[in-house]
């Protein structure tokens, strides 16, 4: 053995990883047991991960346009049409939210892309998350457990749906998983590895406001694990806190818009019971929310937590930090009446929950005698994956079946009419997907969109226009999932006074437009109030919210 080999054998990393510690503890038990602890051979592990990645990529590419266009996707592309300076001002100073996602939407919009290209970006990050999750879980456990966890993640509705949804959630999964992976490397190697972690963490907090929970969970993990060796981590965390100031500001702007905070007035998740119910819903959306299946999954996760604690205690500590940090935050946070956490907000915890479930199956397989456990574990995984797909079908049927032909054809007809009759000075209300489809047909479609559900931001947009306001345009969709009753046809209803508006109905879509320019913010808001009365009369879900926006904005004008 040469000198370098001897050094490699006797020296340990600055802070040993879970893999290193576990294998070191098993060396005295012999090479056969150490190999068993590592799990599958590299070749089989790689083939399994490649199969999961290929399956996810195939599904997302085939179903990329199955889900109907959504207003949040329209918002990203319309904001992306601005200059970089305007984009940063809107995202960091006015709307808050996800600067990195909007920057990617800017690239899509300025390279001539539309909704399909934006969704392709989501698909790329979802597909890229699969091998990244595999690498992260392999570092926290063994290759057998990691492959099982990767399969669970690959079939999850949360991954598949957000892999085609043109928002920031697949990007959030990718950047957060990368930040956890680089954190473990930095703890092992130190030095420049902390710079790579800092970059990954900055990308995470630039992707979603809940990135602060990712940062907090990692800080808690490092604080407990390192205690006396905190110099490098403190420097790295301080650098992230300082460099992330623009993103913290954007998060405060978003929280202010939707009244999210800690303590004081506002709504909570109604105490520990509601937090537990929410976390149960998250676990169901991560895997399968059917009653019996979910209880079996939760049972496997409990066994997995016990097994991981016994075999990889530092890994169990990280999983506890990842799950415990948002749980504590939800217990003390308050949420405004217009917002509440959903399962997608915790997508960063998906790999860790899947790891617990997989570890539970591996524990059963290894602890029960005579091969019984292996059969049960394999059968359980084989039953869980179809259940996950079935749950996704239950949650969002169009993701698998596509939307109806009637809706597709009538939306195209409505967008064609808008494209052919629009004027550049029109004022569009809300980021309706019809505007996006019309914009892709004609450059004459207006760039001025008044946000809904935020009276302050709506007024800000109206007042920022340098010229008199053009015609007001509003769109209703009777087939939208927010409606009490969904139909594929729309009766023609005209606001009062009838002579002031022109109306077109296409299947479930109703387009209402003023015949003359609205000229002032007050007149546009008055027209919005009248138009929303039509929506309320048709029992359309968003009409109540939009009506309230118009009333509050008018009241603010009166105060001036």
Coordinates of C-alpha atoms in Angstrom, one line a residue:
X1 CA 0.0 0.0 0.0
X2 CA 1.4 3.4 -0.9
X3 CA 1.4 6.5 1.2
X4 CA -1.7 8.0 -0.4
X5 CA -3.6 4.8 0.1
X6 CA -2.7 4.7 3.7
X7 CA -3.7 8.2 4.2
X8 CA -7.1 7.6 2.5
X9 CA -7.7 4.6 4.8
X10 CA -6.9 6.3 8.0
X11 CA -8.1 9.9 7.5
X12 CA -11.8 10.9 7.9
X13 CA -13.7 13.8 6.3
X14 CA -14.1 17.0 8.2
X15 CA -17.6 15.9 9.2
X16 CA -18.4 12.3 8.2
X17 CA -21.6 11.8 6.1
X18 CA -24.3 9.3 7.0
X19 CA -22.9 6.8 4.5
X20 CA -19.3 7.1 5.7
X21 CA -20.3 6.7 9.4
X22 CA -22.5 3.7 8.8
X23 CA -19.9 1.9 6.7
X24 CA -17.2 2.6 9.2
X25 CA -19.3 1.2 12.0
X26 CA -19.8 -2.0 10.0
X27 CA -16.2 -2.6 9.0
X28 CA -15.5 -4.7 12.0
X29 CA -18.5 -7.0 11.1
X30 CA -16.8 -8.0 7.9
X31 CA -16.9 -7.1 4.2
X32 CA -20.0 -9.1 3.4
X33 CA -22.1 -7.1 5.9
X34 CA -20.6 -3.9 4.7
X35 CA -21.6 -4.7 1.1
X36 CA -25.1 -5.5 2.2
X37 CA -25.3 -2.1 4.0
X38 CA -24.4 -0.4 0.7
X39 CA -27.4 -2.0 -1.0
X40 CA -27.6 -2.7 -4.7
X41 CA -24.5 -2.8 -6.9
X42 CA -23.8 0.4 -8.8
X43 CA -24.8 -1.1 -12.1
X44 CA -28.3 -2.1 -11.0
X45 CA -28.8 1.1 -9.1
X46 CA -27.9 3.1 -12.1
X47 CA -30.2 1.1 -14.4
X48 CA -33.1 1.5 -12.0
X49 CA -32.6 5.3 -11.7
X50 CA -32.3 5.6 -15.5
X51 CA -35.6 3.6 -15.9
X52 CA -37.4 5.9 -13.4
X53 CA -36.0 9.0 -15.2
X54 CA -37.0 7.7 -18.6
X55 CA -40.5 6.9 -17.4
X56 CA -41.0 10.4 -16.0
X57 CA -39.6 12.0 -19.1
X58 CA -41.9 10.0 -21.4
X59 CA -45.0 10.8 -19.4
X60 CA -44.3 14.5 -19.2
X61 CA -43.4 14.9 -22.9
X62 CA -46.6 13.0 -24.0
X63 CA -48.9 14.9 -21.6
X64 CA -47.2 18.3 -21.8
X65 CA -50.3 20.0 -23.2
X66 CA -52.9 17.8 -21.6
X67 CA -53.6 20.1 -18.7
X68 CA -55.7 23.2 -19.6
X69 CA -53.8 26.5 -19.6
X70 CA -53.9 28.3 -16.3
X71 CA -53.9 32.0 -15.3
X72 CA -50.7 31.6 -13.3
X73 CA -48.9 30.4 -16.4
X74 CA -50.3 33.3 -18.3
X75 CA -49.1 35.7 -15.6
X76 CA -45.5 34.4 -15.8
X77 CA -45.4 34.9 -19.6
X78 CA -47.0 38.3 -19.6
X79 CA -44.6 39.5 -16.9
X80 CA -41.8 37.9 -18.9
X81 CA -42.6 40.1 -21.9
X82 CA -41.2 43.1 -20.0
X83 CA -37.6 44.2 -20.0
X84 CA -35.3 42.8 -17.4
X85 CA -35.5 46.0 -15.4
X86 CA -39.3 46.1 -15.4
X87 CA -39.4 42.4 -14.6
X88 CA -37.2 42.8 -11.5
X89 CA -39.3 45.8 -10.4
X90 CA -42.5 43.9 -10.8
X91 CA -41.3 40.7 -9.1
X92 CA -39.1 42.2 -6.3
X93 CA -41.0 45.4 -5.6
X94 CA -44.7 44.9 -6.6
X95 CA -45.8 41.2 -6.7
X96 CA -43.1 39.3 -4.7
X97 CA -42.7 35.6 -5.3
X98 CA -40.3 33.7 -7.4
X99 CA -37.6 35.8 -9.2
X100 CA -35.8 32.8 -10.7
X101 CA -39.0 31.4 -12.2
X102 CA -39.9 34.7 -13.7
X103 CA -36.4 35.1 -15.2
X104 CA -36.8 31.7 -16.9
X105 CA -40.3 32.9 -18.2
X106 CA -38.5 36.1 -19.5
X107 CA -36.1 33.9 -21.4
X108 CA -39.0 31.9 -22.9
X109 CA -41.0 35.0 -23.9
X110 CA -38.0 36.7 -25.4
X111 CA -36.9 33.7 -27.5
X112 CA -40.3 33.5 -29.1
X113 CA -41.7 30.7 -26.8
X114 CA -45.1 30.4 -25.4
X115 CA -47.0 28.1 -23.0
X116 CA -45.5 24.9 -24.4
X117 CA -42.0 26.2 -24.0
X118 CA -42.7 27.3 -20.4
X119 CA -44.1 23.9 -19.6
X120 CA -41.1 22.3 -21.2
X121 CA -38.9 24.2 -18.7
X122 CA -40.9 22.7 -15.8
X123 CA -40.6 19.2 -17.4
X124 CA -36.8 19.6 -17.7
X125 CA -36.5 20.3 -14.0
X126 CA -38.9 17.6 -13.0
X127 CA -36.9 15.0 -15.0
X128 CA -33.6 16.3 -13.7
X129 CA -35.0 16.0 -10.1
X130 CA -35.3 12.2 -10.4
X131 CA -31.5 11.3 -10.6
X132 CA -30.8 14.1 -8.1
X133 CA -33.3 12.6 -5.6
X134 CA -31.7 9.2 -6.2
X135 CA -28.2 10.6 -5.4
X136 CA -29.5 12.5 -2.3
X137 CA -31.3 9.4 -0.9
X138 CA -28.3 7.2 -1.7
X139 CA -26.1 9.5 0.4
X140 CA -28.6 9.4 3.2
X141 CA -29.2 5.6 3.2
X142 CA -28.2 2.7 0.9
X143 CA -28.7 2.2 -2.8
X144 CA -31.6 -0.3 -2.3
X145 CA -33.6 2.2 -0.2
X146 CA -32.6 5.1 -2.5
X147 CA -33.9 3.3 -5.6
X148 CA -37.2 2.5 -3.9
X149 CA -37.5 6.1 -2.8
X150 CA -36.8 7.3 -6.3
X151 CA -39.6 5.0 -7.7
X152 CA -42.0 6.5 -5.1
X153 CA -41.1 10.0 -6.1
X154 CA -41.3 9.2 -9.8
X155 CA -44.9 8.1 -9.5
X156 CA -46.0 10.9 -7.2
X157 CA -48.8 13.2 -8.4
X158 CA -46.9 16.2 -6.9
X159 CA -44.0 15.5 -9.3
X160 CA -46.0 14.5 -12.4
X161 CA -48.5 17.4 -12.2
X162 CA -46.0 20.1 -11.5
X163 CA -43.7 18.7 -14.1
X164 CA -46.1 20.0 -16.8
X165 CA -47.5 22.9 -14.9
X166 CA -45.7 26.1 -16.0
X167 CA -45.0 27.3 -12.5
X168 CA -42.0 27.2 -10.1
X169 CA -42.6 23.9 -8.2
X170 CA -40.5 21.5 -10.2
X171 CA -37.8 24.1 -10.2
X172 CA -38.2 24.4 -6.4
X173 CA -37.9 20.6 -6.0
X174 CA -34.7 20.6 -8.1
X175 CA -33.0 23.5 -6.4
X176 CA -34.0 22.4 -2.9
X177 CA -32.8 18.8 -3.5
X178 CA -29.5 20.2 -4.9
X179 CA -29.1 22.4 -1.8
X180 CA -29.5 19.4 0.5
X181 CA -27.1 17.4 -1.6
X182 CA -24.4 20.1 -1.7
X183 CA -24.9 20.7 2.0
X184 CA -23.9 17.1 2.8
X185 CA -20.9 17.4 0.5
X186 CA -19.8 20.6 2.1
X187 CA -20.1 19.1 5.6
X188 CA -17.9 16.2 4.4
X189 CA -15.3 18.2 2.4
X190 CA -15.4 21.8 3.7
X191 CA -13.6 24.5 1.8
X192 CA -14.9 25.4 -1.6
X193 CA -17.8 23.0 -1.3
X194 CA -19.5 25.6 0.8
X195 CA -19.5 28.0 -2.1
X196 CA -21.3 25.5 -4.2
X197 CA -23.9 25.0 -1.4
X198 CA -24.4 28.8 -1.1
X199 CA -25.1 29.0 -4.9
X200 CA -27.6 26.1 -4.7
X201 CA -29.3 27.7 -1.6
X202 CA -29.5 31.1 -3.3
X203 CA -31.2 29.4 -6.2
X204 CA -33.7 27.8 -3.8
X205 CA -34.7 31.0 -2.0
X206 CA -34.9 32.7 -5.4
X207 CA -37.4 30.1 -6.5
X208 CA -40.0 30.1 -3.8
X209 CA -40.7 31.9 -0.5
X210 CA -40.8 28.5 1.3
X211 CA -37.1 28.3 0.5
X212 CA -36.6 30.0 3.8
X213 CA -37.9 26.8 5.4
X214 CA -35.3 24.8 3.5
X215 CA -32.6 27.2 4.8
X216 CA -33.9 27.0 8.3
X217 CA -34.0 23.2 8.3
X218 CA -30.4 23.0 7.1
X219 CA -29.3 25.6 9.7
X220 CA -31.0 23.5 12.4
X221 CA -29.3 20.3 11.1
X222 CA -25.8 21.9 11.0
X223 CA -26.2 23.5 14.4
X224 CA -27.2 20.2 16.1
X225 CA -24.6 18.1 14.2
X226 CA -21.6 20.4 14.3
X227 CA -21.9 22.4 17.5
X228 CA -18.2 23.1 18.0
X229 CA -17.1 23.3 14.4
X230 CA -19.3 26.1 13.0
X231 CA -16.8 28.5 11.5
X232 CA -17.2 27.5 7.8
X233 CA -21.0 27.0 8.1
X234 CA -21.5 30.3 9.8
X235 CA -19.6 32.1 7.1
X236 CA -21.5 30.3 4.3
X237 CA -24.9 30.9 6.0
X238 CA -24.1 34.6 6.6
X239 CA -23.2 34.9 2.9
X240 CA -26.5 33.5 1.8
X241 CA -28.4 35.8 4.2
X242 CA -26.7 38.9 2.9
X243 CA -26.7 37.9 -0.8
X244 CA -30.4 36.8 -0.5
X245 CA -31.6 40.3 0.7
X246 CA -33.4 41.0 -2.6
X247 CA -35.2 37.7 -2.3
X248 CA -36.2 38.3 1.4
X249 CA -37.6 41.6 0.3
X250 CA -39.7 39.9 -2.4
X251 CA -40.9 37.4 0.2
X252 CA -42.0 40.3 2.5
X253 CA -43.8 42.0 -0.5
X254 CA -45.7 38.7 -1.2
X255 CA -46.5 38.1 2.4
X256 CA -47.9 41.7 2.7
X257 CA -50.1 41.2 -0.3
X258 CA -51.7 38.1 1.1
X259 CA -51.5 38.9 4.8
X260 CA -49.1 36.2 5.9
X261 CA -47.1 36.5 9.1
X262 CA -46.5 35.3 12.7
X263 CA -48.7 36.2 15.6
X264 CA -51.2 38.9 15.8
X265 CA -54.5 38.8 13.9
X266 CA -55.3 36.6 10.9
X267 CA -56.2 33.0 10.4
X268 CA -54.0 30.0 11.4
X269 CA -54.4 26.4 10.4
X270 CA -56.6 26.3 13.6
X271 CA -54.1 24.7 15.9
X272 CA -52.3 21.4 16.0
X273 CA -55.2 19.3 14.8
X274 CA -55.5 21.3 11.5
X275 CA -51.7 21.2 11.1
X276 CA -51.8 17.4 11.4
X277 CA -54.7 17.2 8.9
X278 CA -52.7 19.4 6.5
X279 CA -49.6 17.2 6.8
X280 CA -51.7 14.1 6.3
X281 CA -53.1 15.7 3.1
X282 CA -49.5 16.4 2.0
X283 CA -48.5 12.8 2.6
X284 CA -51.5 11.7 0.6
X285 CA -50.6 13.9 -2.4
X286 CA -46.9 12.8 -2.1
X287 CA -48.0 9.1 -2.4
X288 CA -51.7 8.1 -2.5
X289 CA -54.5 9.7 -0.5
X290 CA -56.8 6.8 -0.3
X291 CA -57.7 5.9 3.3
X292 CA -56.3 2.5 3.8
X293 CA -53.3 3.0 1.4
X294 CA -52.4 6.2 3.1
X295 CA -52.4 4.6 6.6
X296 CA -50.2 1.8 5.3
X297 CA -47.9 4.4 3.8
X298 CA -47.7 6.4 7.1
X299 CA -47.1 3.1 9.0
X300 CA -44.2 2.3 6.6
X301 CA -42.9 5.9 7.2
X302 CA -42.9 5.4 11.0
X303 CA -41.0 2.1 10.6
X304 CA -38.7 3.8 8.2
X305 CA -38.0 6.5 10.7
X306 CA -37.2 4.0 13.4
X307 CA -35.0 2.0 11.0
X308 CA -33.2 5.1 9.8
X309 CA -32.6 6.2 13.4
X310 CA -30.9 2.9 14.2
X311 CA -28.8 2.6 11.1
X312 CA -28.2 6.2 9.9
X313 CA -28.8 8.5 12.9
X314 CA -27.4 11.6 11.1
X315 CA -29.7 11.0 8.2
X316 CA -32.6 10.6 10.5
X317 CA -31.7 13.9 12.1
X318 CA -31.8 15.7 8.7
X319 CA -35.2 14.1 7.8
X320 CA -36.5 15.3 11.2
X321 CA -35.2 18.8 10.5
X322 CA -36.8 18.9 7.1
X323 CA -40.2 17.7 8.4
X324 CA -40.1 19.4 11.8
X325 CA -39.2 22.9 10.5
X326 CA -42.3 23.6 8.4
X327 CA -44.5 21.9 11.1
X328 CA -43.3 24.3 13.7
X329 CA -43.7 27.2 11.3
X330 CA -47.3 26.3 10.5
X331 CA -48.1 26.0 14.2
X332 CA -47.1 29.7 14.8
X333 CA -47.9 31.3 11.4
X334 CA -51.1 33.1 10.5
X335 CA -52.5 33.2 7.0
X336 CA -54.8 35.7 5.4
X337 CA -58.3 34.8 4.3
X338 CA -57.2 34.5 0.6
X339 CA -54.3 32.1 1.1
X340 CA -53.4 28.8 2.9
X341 CA -50.6 26.3 2.4
X342 CA -51.2 23.5 -0.1
X343 CA -49.3 20.2 -0.6
X344 CA -47.2 21.7 -3.4
X345 CA -45.6 24.2 -1.0
X346 CA -43.8 21.4 0.8
X347 CA -42.5 19.7 -2.4
X348 CA -39.0 20.1 -1.0
X349 CA -39.9 17.5 1.6
X350 CA -41.0 14.9 -1.0
X351 CA -37.6 13.1 -1.3
X352 CA -37.3 12.8 2.5
X353 CA -40.9 11.4 3.0
X354 CA -40.3 9.0 0.1
X355 CA -37.0 7.9 1.8
X356 CA -38.9 7.2 5.1
X357 CA -41.5 5.1 3.2
X358 CA -38.8 3.2 1.3
X359 CA -36.8 2.7 4.4
X360 CA -39.8 1.2 6.1
X361 CA -40.2 -1.3 3.2
X362 CA -36.5 -2.2 3.3
X363 CA -36.7 -2.7 7.1
X364 CA -39.6 -5.1 6.7
X365 CA -37.7 -6.9 4.0
X366 CA -34.6 -7.3 6.0
X367 CA -36.1 -8.1 9.4
X368 CA -38.7 -10.7 8.6
X369 CA -37.3 -14.2 8.2
X370 CA -37.2 -16.7 5.3
X371 CA -37.7 -14.2 2.5
X372 CA -41.2 -13.3 3.8
X373 CA -40.2 -9.7 4.3
X374 CA -38.7 -9.3 0.9
X375 CA -41.9 -10.5 -0.7
X376 CA -44.0 -8.2 1.4
X377 CA -41.7 -5.2 0.6
X378 CA -41.6 -5.8 -3.1
X379 CA -45.4 -6.4 -3.2
X380 CA -46.0 -3.3 -1.2
X381 CA -43.9 -1.2 -3.6
X382 CA -45.6 -2.8 -6.6
X383 CA -49.0 -1.9 -5.2
X384 CA -48.1 1.6 -4.1
X385 CA -46.9 2.9 -7.5
X386 CA -50.2 2.2 -9.4
X387 CA -52.0 3.7 -6.4
X388 CA -50.0 6.9 -6.7
X389 CA -50.9 7.1 -10.4
X390 CA -54.5 6.4 -9.6
X391 CA -54.5 9.2 -7.0
X392 CA -53.1 11.6 -9.5
X393 CA -55.8 10.6 -11.9
X394 CA -58.4 11.3 -9.1
X395 CA -56.8 14.7 -8.3
X396 CA -56.4 16.0 -11.9
X397 CA -58.1 13.8 -14.5
X398 CA -57.2 16.1 -17.4
X399 CA -53.5 15.5 -16.7
X400 CA -54.1 11.9 -18.0
X401 CA -57.1 12.3 -20.2
X402 CA -56.6 15.8 -21.6
X403 CA -59.4 18.4 -21.8
X404 CA -62.5 18.0 -23.8
X405 CA -62.5 18.7 -27.5
X406 CA -65.4 21.2 -27.1
X407 CA -63.3 23.3 -24.7
X408 CA -60.2 23.2 -26.9
X409 CA -62.1 24.2 -30.0
X410 CA -64.2 27.0 -28.4
X411 CA -61.2 28.4 -26.6
X412 CA -59.3 28.6 -30.0
X413 CA -62.3 30.4 -31.5
X414 CA -62.6 32.8 -28.7
X415 CA -58.8 33.5 -28.8
X416 CA -59.0 34.0 -32.6
X417 CA -61.8 36.6 -32.2
X418 CA -59.8 38.5 -29.5
X419 CA -56.7 38.4 -31.6
X420 CA -58.5 39.9 -34.6
X421 CA -60.4 42.6 -32.8
X422 CA -57.9 43.7 -30.0
X423 CA -56.3 47.1 -29.7
X424 CA -52.9 47.8 -28.1
X425 CA -54.5 50.2 -25.6
X426 CA -57.2 47.7 -24.3
X427 CA -57.1 47.0 -20.6
X428 CA -57.4 43.3 -19.8
X429 CA -58.7 42.2 -16.5
X430 CA -57.0 39.2 -14.8
X431 CA -54.4 36.9 -16.5
X432 CA -56.9 34.8 -18.4
X433 CA -55.3 32.1 -20.6
X434 CA -57.4 33.4 -23.5
X435 CA -55.3 36.5 -23.6
X436 CA -52.1 34.4 -23.8
X437 CA -53.6 32.4 -26.7
X438 CA -54.6 35.6 -28.5
X439 CA -51.2 37.1 -27.9
X440 CA -49.5 34.1 -29.5
X441 CA -51.7 34.9 -32.6
X442 CA -51.3 38.6 -32.8
X443 CA -49.0 41.3 -31.5
X444 CA -51.9 43.8 -31.3
X445 CA -53.1 42.2 -28.0
X446 CA -52.6 44.6 -25.2
X447 CA -49.8 44.3 -22.6
X448 CA -51.8 46.0 -19.9
X449 CA -53.3 43.5 -17.5
X450 CA -55.0 44.5 -14.2
X451 CA -54.5 41.8 -11.6
X452 CA -57.4 40.4 -9.7
X453 CA -57.7 39.5 -6.0
X454 CA -55.4 42.4 -5.1
X455 CA -57.0 45.8 -5.0
X456 CA -53.8 47.7 -4.2
X457 CA -51.9 46.1 -7.1
X458 CA -54.8 46.6 -9.4
X459 CA -54.9 50.3 -8.6
X460 CA -51.2 50.6 -9.1
X461 CA -51.4 49.1 -12.6
X462 CA -54.2 51.4 -13.6
X463 CA -52.5 54.5 -12.3
X464 CA -49.2 53.6 -13.9
X465 CA -50.7 54.0 -17.4
X466 CA -49.3 57.1 -19.1
X467 CA -52.3 57.5 -21.5
X468 CA -56.1 57.4 -21.1
X469 CA -57.3 53.8 -20.6
X470 CA -58.7 51.9 -23.6
X471 CA -61.5 49.5 -23.7
X472 CA -62.0 47.2 -20.8
X473 CA -62.0 43.4 -21.4
X474 CA -63.2 40.6 -19.1
X475 CA -63.4 36.9 -19.6
X476 CA -65.6 34.3 -17.8
X477 CA -65.1 30.5 -18.0
X478 CA -68.0 28.4 -16.9
X479 CA -66.0 25.2 -17.1
X480 CA -63.3 26.4 -14.7
X481 CA -62.7 24.2 -11.6
X482 CA -63.4 27.1 -9.3
X483 CA -67.1 27.2 -10.3
X484 CA -69.8 25.7 -8.2
X485 CA -71.4 24.1 -11.3
X486 CA -69.2 23.4 -14.4
X487 CA -70.7 23.6 -17.9
X488 CA -69.4 23.5 -21.4
X489 CA -71.8 26.2 -22.6
X490 CA -72.3 29.8 -21.5
X491 CA -75.6 31.8 -21.7
X492 CA -75.2 35.3 -23.2
X493 CA -75.5 37.9 -20.4
X494 CA -74.9 41.6 -20.9
X495 CA -74.2 44.0 -18.1
X496 CA -76.2 47.2 -17.6
X497 CA -76.4 49.5 -19.4
X498 CA -76.5 46.9 -22.3
X499 CA -75.6 49.5 -25.0
X500 CA -72.2 50.1 -23.3
X501 CA -70.8 46.5 -23.9
X502 CA -70.3 44.0 -26.6
X503 CA -70.4 40.3 -25.7
X504 CA -69.3 37.1 -27.4
X505 CA -70.0 33.5 -26.1
X506 CA -67.9 30.5 -27.2
X507 CA -68.8 27.3 -25.5
X508 CA -68.1 27.9 -21.8
X509 CA -66.3 31.2 -22.5
X510 CA -67.9 34.6 -22.2
X511 CA -66.0 37.7 -23.4
X512 CA -67.3 41.1 -22.3
X513 CA -65.8 44.3 -23.7
X514 CA -66.7 47.9 -23.4
X515 CA -67.6 49.6 -26.7
X516 CA -65.7 52.8 -25.8
X517 CA -62.5 53.5 -23.9
X518 CA -62.8 53.5 -20.2
X519 CA -60.4 56.5 -19.9
X520 CA -60.0 56.6 -16.1
X521 CA -59.3 54.0 -13.3
X522 CA -62.6 54.9 -11.7
X523 CA -64.6 54.1 -14.8
X524 CA -62.7 50.9 -15.4
X525 CA -63.4 49.7 -11.9
X526 CA -67.1 50.7 -12.1
X527 CA -67.3 48.6 -15.3
X528 CA -65.6 45.8 -13.5
X529 CA -68.1 45.9 -10.7
X530 CA -71.0 45.7 -13.2
X531 CA -69.4 42.9 -15.2
X532 CA -68.8 40.9 -12.0
X533 CA -72.4 41.1 -11.1
X534 CA -73.0 39.1 -14.3
X535 CA -70.5 36.5 -13.1
X536 CA -72.2 36.4 -9.6
X537 CA -75.5 35.9 -11.3
X538 CA -74.1 32.8 -13.1
X539 CA -72.5 31.5 -9.9
X540 CA -69.0 31.7 -11.2
X541 CA -66.4 31.1 -8.5
X542 CA -64.0 33.9 -9.1
X543 CA -66.7 36.6 -9.6
X544 CA -67.1 37.1 -5.9
X545 CA -63.4 37.7 -5.4
X546 CA -63.1 40.0 -8.4
X547 CA -66.2 41.9 -7.3
X548 CA -64.6 42.5 -3.9
X549 CA -61.4 43.7 -5.6
X550 CA -63.3 46.3 -7.6
X551 CA -65.2 47.5 -4.5
X552 CA -62.0 47.8 -2.4
X553 CA -60.2 49.6 -5.2
X554 CA -63.1 52.1 -5.6
X555 CA -63.1 52.7 -1.9
X556 CA -59.4 53.5 -2.0
X557 CA -60.1 56.0 -4.8
X558 CA -62.7 57.6 -2.6
X559 CA -60.3 57.9 0.3
X560 CA -57.9 59.8 -2.0

